[in-house]
Amino acid sequence: MYNNIRRYRRMLKLRQGDLAESLGVTRQTINAIEQGKHDPSLKLAFKMGRVFNCRVEDLFDFSF
């Protein structure tokens, strides 16, 4: 699944560690999500939406 996490994170000038801390996960988790190696839980995806002030659909491309 393609995602826009890195783009949104950079727009807010956040480091992976900063984002991870605000979400209660590790920096490695953020890195894996950005690289498409890990899909976040629904709860984490909604938390990301709140941090970035956008919809989950804006962060993740669900088209197959």
Coordinates of C-alpha atoms in Angstrom, one line a residue, residues 3-10 12-31 33-34 44-45 47-53 59-60:
N3 CA 1.3 6.2 1.6
N4 CA 2.0 9.9 1.9
I5 CA 3.3 9.8 5.5
R6 CA 6.8 11.1 4.6
R7 CA 5.4 14.0 2.6
Y8 CA 3.0 15.0 5.4
R9 CA 5.7 14.6 8.0
R10 CA 8.1 16.8 6.1
L12 CA 5.3 19.8 9.3
K13 CA 9.1 19.6 9.6
L14 CA 8.9 16.6 11.9
R15 CA 11.6 14.0 12.3
Q16 CA 10.6 10.4 12.3
G17 CA 11.4 10.3 16.0
D18 CA 9.2 13.3 16.8
L19 CA 6.3 11.8 14.9
A20 CA 6.8 8.4 16.6
E21 CA 6.9 10.1 20.1
S22 CA 3.6 11.9 19.4
L23 CA 2.0 8.7 18.2
G24 CA 3.4 6.5 21.0
V25 CA 5.3 4.2 18.6
T26 CA 9.0 3.7 17.8
R27 CA 10.9 5.5 15.1
Q28 CA 11.5 2.2 13.5
T29 CA 7.7 1.7 13.2
I30 CA 7.4 5.1 11.4
N31 CA 10.3 4.2 9.1
I33 CA 5.4 2.5 7.5
E34 CA 6.9 5.1 5.3
L44 CA -2.6 4.3 14.5
A45 CA -3.8 5.5 11.1
K47 CA -4.0 9.0 15.1
M48 CA -1.8 10.0 12.2
G49 CA -4.7 11.7 10.6
R50 CA -5.2 13.8 13.7
V51 CA -1.5 14.7 13.9
F52 CA -1.5 15.8 10.2
N53 CA -5.0 17.3 10.3
L59 CA -2.4 9.4 3.9
F60 CA -3.0 6.0 2.3

